XYZ file of C-alpha atoms in Angstrom:
735
model
C -13.261 -94.081 211.199
C -9.963 -95.361 209.905
C -12.264 -98.392 208.647
C -14.812 -96.126 207.166
C -12.363 -94.037 205.427
C -10.942 -97.040 203.866
C -14.073 -98.362 202.481
C -14.831 -94.955 201.114
C -11.369 -94.953 199.228
C -12.157 -98.560 198.127
C -15.414 -97.228 196.710
C -14.119 -93.936 194.832
C -11.290 -96.105 193.376
C -13.739 -99.068 192.239
C -15.966 -96.576 190.634
C -13.005 -94.722 188.756
C -11.893 -98.310 187.347
C -15.105 -99.686 187.112
C -14.810 -99.297 183.504
C -11.521 -101.871 183.185
C -13.893 -104.497 183.490
C -17.338 -103.005 182.251
C -19.245 -105.335 179.896
C -20.768 -102.433 177.775
C -17.195 -100.912 177.409
C -15.793 -104.097 176.189
C -18.484 -104.146 173.496
C -17.974 -101.020 172.376
C -14.147 -101.759 172.121
C -15.057 -105.049 169.822
C -17.182 -102.797 167.796
C -14.432 -100.144 167.403
C -12.126 -103.080 166.237
C -14.910 -104.285 163.597
C -15.158 -100.859 162.442
C -11.297 -100.773 161.893
C -11.482 -104.427 160.037
C -14.184 -102.458 157.544
C -11.851 -99.778 157.226
C -8.950 -101.974 156.225
C -11.138 -103.810 153.805
C -13.399 -100.892 152.378
C -11.366 -99.798 149.654
C -10.802 -103.197 148.124
C -13.955 -105.102 148.890
C -16.709 -102.500 148.556
C -16.593 -100.914 144.621
C -16.768 -96.992 145.069
C -19.411 -94.644 143.618
C -19.524 -91.873 141.589
C -21.399 -88.894 140.923
C -22.102 -88.450 136.977
C -24.999 -87.324 135.007
C -25.464 -88.105 131.158
C -23.489 -85.439 129.274
C -20.916 -85.138 131.959
C -17.339 -85.801 131.716
C -15.617 -88.340 133.821
C -13.108 -86.837 136.225
C -11.475 -90.137 136.894
C -10.822 -93.817 135.261
C -13.616 -95.954 136.498
C -13.023 -100.065 136.329
C -15.823 -102.766 136.667
C -16.023 -103.776 140.227
C -17.283 -107.102 138.868
C -17.557 -109.475 136.197
C -21.239 -109.036 134.535
C -22.850 -109.476 131.148
C -22.620 -106.676 128.931
C -26.041 -106.188 127.774
C -25.262 -103.748 124.582
C -22.426 -105.511 123.501
C -23.766 -108.839 123.550
C -26.961 -107.576 121.575
C -24.594 -106.258 119.017
C -22.873 -109.573 119.053
C -25.577 -111.134 118.711
C -26.687 -109.122 115.762
C -23.345 -109.465 114.086
C -23.808 -113.216 114.277
C -26.949 -112.940 112.437
C -25.618 -111.018 109.999
C -22.671 -113.200 109.230
C -25.386 -116.230 108.591
C -25.475 -116.757 104.838
C -28.865 -117.730 103.474
C -29.672 -121.385 103.357
C -30.540 -123.097 99.923
C -31.802 -126.223 99.345
C -30.931 -128.379 96.093
C -34.423 -129.967 94.455
C -34.381 -132.420 91.892
C -37.153 -131.575 89.126
C -36.082 -134.797 87.064
C -35.768 -132.785 83.919
C -34.594 -135.585 81.872
C -38.332 -137.071 82.426
C -39.525 -133.257 81.001
C -37.466 -133.953 77.934
C -38.870 -137.353 77.120
C -42.346 -136.044 77.510
C -41.490 -133.080 74.974
C -39.862 -135.676 72.415
C -43.060 -138.118 72.944
C -45.270 -135.273 72.333
C -43.217 -133.942 69.121
C -43.231 -137.860 67.847
C -46.941 -138.219 68.262
C -47.941 -134.672 66.548
C -45.577 -134.709 63.821
C -46.441 -138.754 63.210
C -50.393 -137.614 62.765
C -50.405 -137.169 58.840
C -54.115 -135.593 59.127
C -53.194 -132.751 61.273
C -52.428 -130.024 58.794
C -49.386 -128.107 59.244
C -50.764 -124.531 60.741
C -52.814 -126.788 63.375
C -49.649 -128.552 64.047
C -47.923 -125.005 64.715
C -50.813 -123.901 66.833
C -50.707 -127.118 68.778
C -47.025 -126.536 69.836
C -47.473 -123.038 70.947
C -50.088 -124.103 73.312
C -48.968 -127.598 74.219
C -45.501 -127.406 74.643
C -45.201 -124.632 77.420
C -48.472 -126.939 79.427
C -46.210 -129.808 79.302
C -43.287 -127.861 80.632
C -45.570 -126.122 83.643
C -47.587 -129.653 84.288
C -44.158 -131.165 84.690
C -43.102 -128.566 87.566
C -46.490 -128.622 88.963
C -46.668 -132.596 89.464
C -43.376 -131.864 91.032
C -44.345 -129.522 93.601
C -47.487 -131.807 94.636
C -45.529 -134.551 94.938
C -43.142 -132.996 97.074
C -45.633 -131.639 99.278
C -47.370 -134.585 99.592
C -44.358 -136.296 100.743
C -43.370 -133.791 103.123
C -39.854 -133.628 102.098
C -39.742 -129.929 101.569
C -41.349 -127.059 103.588
C -44.041 -125.215 102.251
C -42.288 -121.670 102.203
C -39.396 -123.784 100.230
C -41.962 -125.133 97.565
C -43.539 -121.567 97.354
C -40.005 -120.112 96.804
C -39.775 -123.084 94.168
C -42.796 -122.294 92.197
C -41.896 -118.702 91.926
C -38.388 -118.828 91.231
C -39.154 -121.459 88.235
C -42.054 -119.057 86.990
C -40.027 -116.073 87.007
C -36.960 -117.866 85.217
C -39.504 -119.871 82.619
C -37.986 -119.857 78.810
C -40.178 -118.820 76.142
C -39.952 -120.946 73.056
C -39.261 -118.343 69.976
C -42.029 -117.903 67.794
C -40.410 -119.227 64.672
C -39.384 -122.337 66.359
C -42.998 -123.371 66.376
C -43.187 -123.476 62.721
C -40.101 -125.389 62.484
C -40.989 -128.270 64.898
C -43.487 -129.864 62.451
C -40.718 -130.292 59.748
C -38.697 -132.591 62.094
C -38.703 -136.329 61.046
C -38.953 -139.422 63.097
C -35.474 -139.690 62.579
C -34.395 -136.260 63.237
C -36.358 -136.390 66.483
C -34.483 -140.087 67.529
C -31.435 -138.456 66.773
C -31.993 -135.492 68.788
C -33.545 -137.035 71.995
C -30.295 -138.355 73.510
C -28.271 -135.495 72.802
C -31.180 -133.251 74.600
C -31.305 -135.710 77.496
C -27.566 -135.960 78.023
C -27.055 -132.272 77.812
C -29.576 -131.687 80.362
C -28.570 -134.092 82.716
C -24.975 -132.344 82.568
C -26.690 -129.008 83.093
C -28.740 -130.128 85.889
C -25.809 -131.597 87.634
C -24.748 -128.295 88.968
C -26.453 -126.210 91.502
C -28.670 -123.500 89.700
C -29.715 -120.516 91.350
C -29.774 -118.662 88.216
C -30.529 -120.850 85.533
C -29.807 -118.259 82.397
C -26.083 -119.307 82.982
C -26.739 -123.162 81.944
C -28.710 -121.906 78.987
C -25.981 -119.733 77.437
C -23.906 -122.940 77.567
C -26.417 -124.772 75.343
C -25.324 -123.739 72.093
C -21.716 -124.765 72.809
C -22.837 -128.248 73.993
C -24.933 -128.753 71.006
C -22.357 -127.835 68.578
C -19.936 -130.744 69.841
C -22.501 -133.437 69.608
C -23.275 -135.451 66.902
C -26.026 -133.829 64.988
C -25.577 -132.481 61.577
C -28.710 -131.327 60.386
C -28.516 -127.354 60.752
C -32.685 -127.729 61.703
C -31.978 -130.122 64.329
C -29.105 -128.376 66.079
C -31.681 -125.346 66.211
C -34.576 -126.880 67.366
C -32.504 -129.307 69.975
C -31.399 -126.078 71.653
C -35.015 -124.891 72.273
C -35.670 -128.066 73.897
C -33.083 -128.228 76.187
C -33.281 -124.500 77.307
C -37.098 -124.914 77.863
C -36.151 -128.200 79.927
C -33.882 -126.194 81.999
C -34.708 -125.028 85.339
C -33.352 -123.935 88.517
C -32.858 -126.498 91.329
C -31.205 -124.165 93.866
C -33.616 -122.315 96.116
C -33.323 -120.181 99.157
C -34.971 -121.915 102.141
C -36.390 -118.944 104.229
C -37.369 -120.942 107.085
C -34.135 -122.674 107.195
C -32.557 -119.453 107.307
C -34.559 -117.960 109.441
C -33.762 -121.086 111.860
C -30.029 -120.749 111.154
C -30.116 -117.047 112.164
C -32.200 -117.735 115.547
C -29.540 -120.680 116.318
C -26.787 -118.097 115.634
C -28.391 -115.702 118.066
C -28.912 -118.101 120.719
C -25.519 -119.646 120.282
C -23.723 -116.258 120.409
C -21.884 -116.472 124.108
C -22.498 -113.572 126.270
C -20.314 -110.582 126.354
C -18.829 -110.051 129.784
C -17.321 -106.790 131.189
C -14.540 -108.297 133.323
C -13.544 -107.212 137.061
C -11.002 -104.512 136.558
C -12.056 -103.847 132.828
C -12.252 -100.241 132.058
C -15.715 -99.003 131.727
C -14.821 -94.915 131.839
C -11.625 -93.290 130.852
C -10.720 -89.906 132.538
C -12.294 -87.180 130.446
C -14.607 -89.330 128.311
C -18.085 -88.048 127.849
C -20.623 -90.322 129.549
C -23.124 -91.312 126.984
C -26.620 -92.513 127.750
C -25.339 -95.935 126.974
C -22.194 -95.289 129.081
C -24.720 -94.228 132.423
C -26.595 -97.208 132.030
C -23.831 -99.449 132.135
C -22.416 -97.516 135.259
C -26.083 -98.056 136.408
C -26.085 -101.432 135.934
C -22.744 -101.798 137.863
C -24.013 -100.062 140.755
C -21.602 -97.477 140.612
C -23.639 -94.208 140.779
C -24.518 -92.307 144.042
C -27.786 -91.999 143.022
C -28.499 -96.008 143.664
C -29.309 -97.369 147.242
C -27.227 -100.578 146.882
C -26.157 -101.485 150.063
C -25.417 -105.185 149.566
C -21.432 -104.874 149.444
C -21.733 -102.930 152.795
C -23.795 -105.166 154.452
C -21.197 -108.065 153.323
C -18.068 -106.524 154.423
C -20.201 -105.642 157.847
C -21.026 -109.366 157.877
C -17.324 -110.075 157.363
C -15.905 -107.840 159.821
C -18.413 -109.138 162.540
C -17.446 -112.968 162.104
C -14.015 -111.940 162.350
C -14.740 -110.124 165.316
C -16.711 -112.723 166.953
C -14.222 -115.413 166.103
C -11.698 -113.224 167.881
C -13.703 -112.869 171.221
C -14.360 -116.078 171.163
C -10.672 -117.011 170.984
C -9.836 -114.066 173.465
C -11.992 -116.053 175.969
C -10.189 -119.408 175.562
C -6.269 -117.264 176.064
C -4.132 -116.805 179.187
C -3.720 -113.514 178.308
C -6.809 -112.348 180.427
C -8.081 -109.874 177.457
C -11.524 -110.616 177.679
C -11.196 -109.843 181.738
C -9.528 -106.348 181.324
C -10.644 -103.748 179.034
C -7.188 -102.007 179.097
C -5.646 -104.988 177.808
C -8.134 -104.964 175.021
C -7.511 -101.000 174.436
C -3.678 -102.046 173.775
C -4.254 -105.071 171.531
C -6.437 -102.931 169.526
C -3.954 -100.071 169.298
C -1.670 -103.140 167.962
C -3.972 -103.797 165.313
C -4.312 -100.187 164.638
C -0.471 -99.602 164.119
C -0.020 -102.642 162.097
C -3.049 -102.062 159.792
C -1.787 -98.121 159.415
C 1.711 -99.285 158.416
C 0.282 -101.645 156.139
C -1.689 -99.270 154.373
C 1.210 -96.591 154.057
C 2.869 -99.580 152.161
C 0.068 -100.405 149.998
C -0.361 -96.767 148.778
C 3.249 -96.950 147.103
C 2.090 -99.854 145.219
C 0.493 -97.882 142.165
C 4.322 -96.606 142.137
C 6.478 -98.965 143.088
C 6.179 -102.704 142.003
C 6.465 -105.596 144.561
C 6.672 -102.657 147.507
C 4.156 -104.580 149.174
C 6.382 -107.298 150.236
C 8.042 -104.611 152.014
C 5.461 -104.417 154.695
C 6.266 -105.374 158.457
C 3.113 -107.482 158.478
C 4.778 -109.289 161.458
C 5.006 -106.617 163.782
C 1.832 -106.883 165.418
C 2.593 -110.826 166.088
C 5.666 -109.724 167.571
C 4.417 -106.602 169.655
C 1.299 -109.236 171.033
C 3.879 -111.890 171.650
C 6.142 -109.778 173.653
C 3.284 -107.592 175.724
C 0.947 -110.687 175.760
C 1.507 -114.144 174.903
C 2.221 -116.321 171.933
C -1.245 -117.860 171.754
C -2.667 -114.732 171.314
C -0.610 -113.611 168.676
C -1.074 -117.008 166.893
C -4.800 -115.933 166.392
C -4.047 -112.632 165.573
C -1.725 -113.368 162.649
C -4.464 -115.267 160.829
C -6.506 -111.959 160.957
C -3.461 -109.761 159.799
C -3.000 -112.270 156.960
C -6.592 -111.915 155.630
C -5.974 -108.268 155.709
C -2.959 -108.343 153.699
C -4.369 -110.629 151.213
C -7.063 -107.844 150.483
C -5.108 -104.873 151.156
C -1.967 -105.634 148.874
C -4.182 -107.378 146.052
C -3.555 -105.818 142.842
C -5.542 -108.173 140.582
C -8.997 -106.677 140.039
C -10.293 -110.091 139.151
C -9.548 -111.373 142.718
C -10.697 -110.729 145.951
C -7.781 -111.926 147.682
C -4.161 -112.377 146.959
C -3.206 -115.501 148.683
C 0.696 -114.427 148.367
C 0.631 -111.761 150.958
C -1.678 -113.625 153.166
C 1.214 -116.532 152.830
C 3.827 -113.914 153.265
C 2.091 -112.632 156.366
C 1.400 -116.160 158.142
C 5.198 -116.974 157.540
C 6.644 -113.854 158.934
C 4.302 -113.781 161.744
C 4.724 -117.250 163.187
C 8.454 -117.104 162.397
C 8.378 -114.055 164.944
C 6.109 -115.684 167.531
C 8.210 -118.700 167.362
C 11.659 -116.688 168.053
C 10.118 -113.869 170.453
C 8.386 -116.291 173.085
C 11.780 -117.502 174.722
C 13.685 -113.500 174.223
C 15.010 -111.997 177.501
C 16.878 -109.375 176.027
C 15.917 -106.629 173.695
C 18.507 -107.627 171.427
C 16.351 -110.687 170.774
C 14.181 -108.784 168.952
C 16.800 -107.934 166.349
C 17.420 -111.520 165.967
C 13.880 -112.182 165.707
C 13.768 -109.504 162.870
C 16.348 -111.642 161.160
C 14.763 -114.948 161.339
C 11.405 -113.353 159.981
C 13.780 -111.462 157.200
C 14.963 -115.154 156.153
C 11.598 -116.959 156.434
C 9.691 -114.184 154.621
C 12.227 -114.634 151.718
C 12.092 -118.333 151.535
C 8.315 -118.018 151.636
C 8.591 -115.595 148.630
C 11.253 -117.860 146.919
C 9.243 -121.060 146.989
C 6.196 -119.357 145.557
C 8.473 -117.844 142.506
C 10.103 -121.161 141.835
C 7.078 -122.480 141.274
C 6.353 -119.934 138.406
C 8.161 -120.616 135.473
C 7.646 -117.063 133.815
C 8.895 -115.011 136.366
C 11.701 -112.595 135.034
C 14.936 -112.586 136.978
C 14.449 -108.738 137.863
C 11.195 -109.909 139.887
C 12.812 -112.221 141.847
C 15.273 -110.067 143.047
C 13.115 -107.338 143.904
C 10.761 -109.600 145.407
C 13.311 -111.437 147.697
C 14.970 -107.712 148.774
C 11.872 -106.226 149.648
C 10.375 -109.400 151.580
C 13.917 -109.444 153.382
C 13.877 -105.784 154.127
C 10.390 -106.350 155.504
C 11.876 -108.382 158.152
C 14.544 -105.862 158.940
C 11.745 -103.085 159.213
C 9.733 -105.236 161.385
C 12.341 -105.367 164.168
C 13.157 -101.815 164.065
C 9.486 -100.769 164.773
C 8.861 -103.286 167.152
C 11.953 -102.197 169.026
C 10.836 -98.753 168.555
C 7.307 -99.431 169.924
C 7.684 -101.768 172.637
C 8.982 -98.797 175.170
C 6.015 -97.016 173.937
C 3.493 -99.654 175.323
C 5.328 -100.143 178.038
C 5.105 -96.503 179.222
C 1.496 -95.886 177.969
C 0.023 -98.687 179.641
C 2.348 -99.706 182.387
C 3.056 -102.904 180.808
C 5.921 -105.144 182.090
C 7.220 -106.622 179.129
C 9.496 -109.980 179.555
C 12.312 -108.124 178.153
C 11.797 -105.217 180.289
C 11.460 -107.608 183.426
C 14.444 -109.359 182.480
C 16.407 -105.766 182.306
C 15.388 -104.719 185.954
C 16.707 -108.203 187.222
C 20.137 -107.242 186.329
C 22.095 -106.896 189.329
C 23.713 -104.493 188.001
C 20.976 -101.868 188.463
C 21.304 -99.127 190.715
C 18.435 -100.062 193.298
C 19.842 -103.651 193.395
C 23.622 -102.777 193.792
C 22.330 -100.421 196.968
C 20.297 -103.333 197.974
C 23.167 -105.573 197.870
C 25.923 -103.549 199.315
C 24.117 -101.855 202.068
C 21.476 -104.299 203.007
C 22.973 -107.813 202.137
C 20.774 -109.950 204.502
C 17.682 -108.105 202.888
C 19.074 -109.022 199.434
C 19.650 -112.344 199.859
C 16.009 -112.796 201.370
C 14.894 -110.756 198.339
C 16.583 -113.390 196.088
C 14.883 -116.274 198.004
C 11.380 -114.719 197.769
C 11.836 -114.569 194.136
C 12.354 -118.005 193.746
C 9.514 -119.015 195.867
C 7.278 -116.421 194.540
C 8.010 -117.278 190.583
C 7.541 -120.891 191.725
C 4.030 -120.304 193.088
C 3.021 -117.754 190.294
C 3.773 -119.937 187.293
C 1.605 -123.069 189.143
C -1.584 -120.561 189.304
C -1.200 -119.397 185.599
C 0.248 -115.644 186.976
C 3.194 -113.995 185.972
C 6.192 -115.563 187.447
C 8.978 -113.344 186.222
C 7.101 -110.387 187.432
C 6.831 -112.159 190.631
C 10.552 -112.721 190.975
C 11.439 -109.022 189.971
C 9.039 -107.558 192.053
C 10.474 -109.504 194.891
C 13.890 -108.498 194.367
C 12.668 -104.687 194.802
C 9.847 -105.317 197.320
C 11.863 -104.402 200.585
C 14.175 -101.907 198.751
C 13.041 -99.303 201.705
C 14.981 -101.174 203.965
C 18.146 -99.618 202.593
C 16.720 -96.568 204.535
C 17.482 -97.839 207.687
C 18.964 -101.393 207.397
C 20.053 -102.244 210.890
C 16.431 -102.114 212.321
C 15.917 -105.341 210.222
C 16.604 -108.762 211.478
C 18.261 -110.029 208.398
C 20.784 -107.125 208.161
C 21.721 -107.640 212.303
C 24.843 -109.861 211.928
C 26.915 -109.530 215.077
C 25.301 -106.300 216.238
C 22.525 -105.504 218.967
C 18.902 -105.024 218.196
C 17.994 -101.857 218.187
C 14.263 -102.369 218.958
C 15.319 -103.725 222.355
C 16.019 -100.348 223.189
C 13.151 -97.925 222.037
C 9.620 -97.994 222.295
C 7.138 -100.805 220.358
C 5.432 -97.710 218.580
C 8.753 -96.501 217.374
C 9.633 -99.923 215.805
C 6.194 -99.843 214.210
C 6.684 -96.963 212.753
C 10.022 -97.946 211.381
C 9.251 -101.191 210.311
C 6.143 -100.401 208.278
C 7.918 -97.476 206.828
C 10.146 -99.457 204.617
C 6.747 -100.044 202.715
C 6.400 -96.511 201.936
C 9.822 -95.546 201.634
C 10.426 -98.379 198.988
C 7.745 -97.325 197.358
C 8.965 -93.760 196.941
C 12.605 -94.613 196.029
C 10.893 -96.950 193.135
C 8.887 -93.966 191.902
C 11.973 -91.646 191.952
C 13.801 -94.153 189.549
C 10.505 -94.453 187.264
C 10.039 -97.963 188.043
C 7.051 -99.305 186.245
C 3.582 -99.388 188.464
C 3.387 -103.058 188.780
C 6.839 -103.064 190.594
C 5.756 -100.313 192.676
C 2.115 -102.025 193.618
C 4.187 -105.013 194.819
C 6.619 -103.093 196.972
C 3.148 -101.073 198.463
C 1.105 -103.733 198.918
C 2.965 -107.096 199.789
C 2.219 -106.482 203.448
C -1.422 -105.325 203.182
C -2.767 -104.151 206.244
C -1.185 -107.268 208.398
C -0.242 -106.884 212.068
C 3.180 -106.518 213.499
C 2.280 -109.364 216.032
C 5.423 -109.113 217.879
C 5.641 -105.226 218.536
C 1.777 -105.583 219.331
C 1.943 -108.033 222.014
C 5.107 -106.301 223.346
C 3.075 -102.700 223.312
C 0.036 -104.519 224.775
C 2.344 -105.781 227.723
C 3.594 -102.418 228.600
C 0.071 -100.719 228.318
C -1.236 -103.459 230.953
C 1.473 -102.454 233.727
C 0.264 -98.702 232.803
C -3.104 -99.569 232.495
C -3.258 -98.345 228.957
C -5.308 -99.814 225.999
C -3.360 -100.691 222.793
C -5.594 -100.864 219.614
C -4.698 -103.438 216.952
C -5.023 -100.950 214.292
C -2.549 -99.081 215.606
C -0.030 -101.879 214.572
C -0.937 -102.679 211.378
C 0.484 -101.696 208.009
C -1.356 -99.043 206.409
C -1.649 -101.088 203.093
C -3.416 -101.170 200.551
C -4.297 -105.007 200.410
C -3.101 -106.614 197.822
C -4.622 -105.935 194.391
C -3.071 -108.830 192.323
C -2.500 -112.252 192.410
C 1.157 -111.385 191.735
C 1.227 -109.031 195.217
C -0.567 -111.394 196.937
C 1.736 -114.182 196.097
C 4.819 -112.089 196.908
C 3.369 -111.161 200.246
C 3.026 -114.878 200.922
C 6.609 -116.060 199.779
C 7.879 -112.988 202.015
C 6.135 -114.262 204.883
C 6.972 -117.829 204.457
C 10.556 -117.027 203.839
C 10.925 -115.248 206.866
C 9.481 -117.780 208.928
C 11.280 -120.772 207.590
C 14.697 -118.976 207.910
C 13.811 -118.551 211.664
C 13.340 -122.348 212.097
C 16.490 -124.406 213.017
C 16.997 -127.440 210.935
C 13.241 -127.644 209.563
C 11.502 -130.619 208.575
C 9.204 -131.102 205.718
C 6.134 -131.383 208.397
C 7.168 -128.234 210.055
C 7.620 -126.558 206.779
C 4.150 -127.616 205.645
C 2.854 -126.645 208.893
C 4.129 -123.124 208.567
C 3.314 -122.596 205.048
C -0.393 -123.483 205.681
C -0.232 -121.656 208.791
C 0.705 -118.127 207.210
C -1.624 -118.822 204.398
C -4.838 -119.239 206.734
C -3.762 -116.201 208.516
C -3.815 -114.280 205.651
C -7.003 -115.269 204.272
C -8.608 -115.250 208.050
C -7.122 -111.596 208.324
C -8.756 -110.576 204.940
C -5.666 -109.980 203.090
C -6.568 -111.812 200.230
C -10.049 -110.299 199.867
C -8.987 -107.709 197.175
C -7.318 -110.037 194.712
C -8.873 -112.799 192.650
C -7.045 -115.626 194.095
C -9.211 -118.873 194.621
C -9.113 -121.462 197.744
C -7.767 -123.768 194.804
C -5.071 -121.588 193.666
C -4.364 -121.062 197.360
C -3.644 -124.559 197.707
C -1.671 -125.064 195.084
C 0.556 -121.989 195.992
C 0.672 -123.807 199.366
C 2.115 -127.308 197.505
C 4.300 -125.426 195.169
C 5.895 -123.380 198.135
C 6.489 -126.599 200.202
C 8.658 -128.207 197.110
C 10.517 -125.334 196.454
C 11.412 -125.212 200.097
C 12.053 -128.756 200.220
C 14.866 -127.949 197.461
C 16.196 -125.288 199.427
C 16.537 -126.599 202.918
C 17.168 -130.000 201.525
C 20.671 -130.338 203.178
C 19.141 -129.112 206.466
C 16.197 -131.121 206.995
C 15.961 -133.504 209.697
C 14.065 -136.621 207.901
C 12.078 -138.749 210.813
C 13.535 -142.364 211.442
C 16.448 -141.167 208.681
C 19.521 -139.568 208.503
C 20.006 -136.276 206.885
C 20.395 -136.907 202.982
């Protein structure tokens, strides 16, 4: 019946506590952690969207979430570049000096022919001279076209421009040309040629300006006859032509090149797209649409990227947790506690980040090392190292104020330095004052880290240096204050026994330990010995050695209610069990576990300590009183059941409780030996462990056979050191 009740209780307890090891719950917790990271990253890594329409008024200033080409501005820049391109002109040499020679050859030829009448000469000049000019230009164009030196469009422009600016010789000049003698023409030709050469040396887009200079140039020549001066001017003017022509094709090519070479105009990340109060024009609306900043759009790529980043980080954390000694992967309770530390650390960072808009450099005040120090105290340093990297990534995103960047490495570096400084300082901490010391170390290293960055920047103002150092140093002190306040909270909420709490409980001035020492000195000495043994054994198998030591100090506190009934306290007195019934003796002995738990709970002792006191005997049998009762019952014809002389349990549920139970039995058994030898100790240790194993006392904890073997070896070594002076070595003297 009792076995059935115990089985039912065990089943109910397993079902109630099943969530602690449930894989589904663990998956949900990691998903919640990924959601937490996404929440921390979201405002900085995912651009917000706005509910705007063309014609509406912007209720807030909108910044560009990324760098992107501004299509409208780029088009305007290209158009402006095209407008700035000047027309391309080509200077074309038309050999006008040869035209002058041709005209004088024709004048010499006609004037020298005496058979041609004056009136006929006038008529010939009226027709021939313009034709000579036209033919000269036509031949030049034909030559250029056949050589391919100039484009057709340029030659067409040349033809049109020369025709538009052609000079018409006055009618009266045709009546004067026949009067020129051979000598006159010979004197006029070099003058005309020189002046044409001189005037055509310039680039002439409008030839009229050059023709206006002819009279002045002729007046300075060596011609003395008025008729020669007058007619040479006409020959020069008709021989002049434009030589600079607009190149339509070249101009278009230059404009195309200018358009192509115009660099795109970018909207940089963080640039103001819309100011608060601006009217949303069609152009602004299109720009916001191109930037995926409108709620009407369904662009989920940033959110997908954020989910991938958070999922990747949580995956790495999961793999990292599986390889640490903190058993995070095995116990959902501890995973919840770790998640709560993440929540608190991110929340504090978030609060500080809100003040960045109003208070410059306040981000350096953030106690980013708080999470790392809490994890070091409540778990271990290895787990804290990995978490610090996560906190550094979060800080570099959360405190980033440069819109052009996604991460600000300064805050990431500060978090790494502060966190790792806190971890190294707290790993050997044994008092709560150590947290304050660690905070000072964190403050110093944080300030040094920021000072190193500031010294590498030559353009930092003095006030910026002072503020940065002040905030970073204060952040370390703030970290210590928060950790000191939060450690008791976690200890109470999760029943966690931090190393600091355990060290405090091991203080001999604790009321219960003073009571144990003064009222039951034998039990106190026994508890100290058990503490030494159990701590060494626990550390050998990776269990909590400090918990075993402190739990051993309190495991027999219940004996203070009836100290004289326990053999270690029976100094120079008669054993009271010799005079009472074995059943009553059994009741007194087994009661010390129950009494101890009640006393510990009255003093609000942590659950782990209470569990060790309650479970260290498990349901073991009190062999001495059982056999004594059995001998008495045989004479009376009664039957004594073994279950009546067992401890009520429960059996050890943790490695620590089981190790304390083994160490308790081993210490008591070895102490009963006179001058124990190494062989006796080894035999006794293995016998006790085997007995507990065969009796099923270790079935509810997760100690393996290999670990039990390690425990046995460690207990042997420790006992050898304790009883060294009393051990007799075979064939050797006492050493």
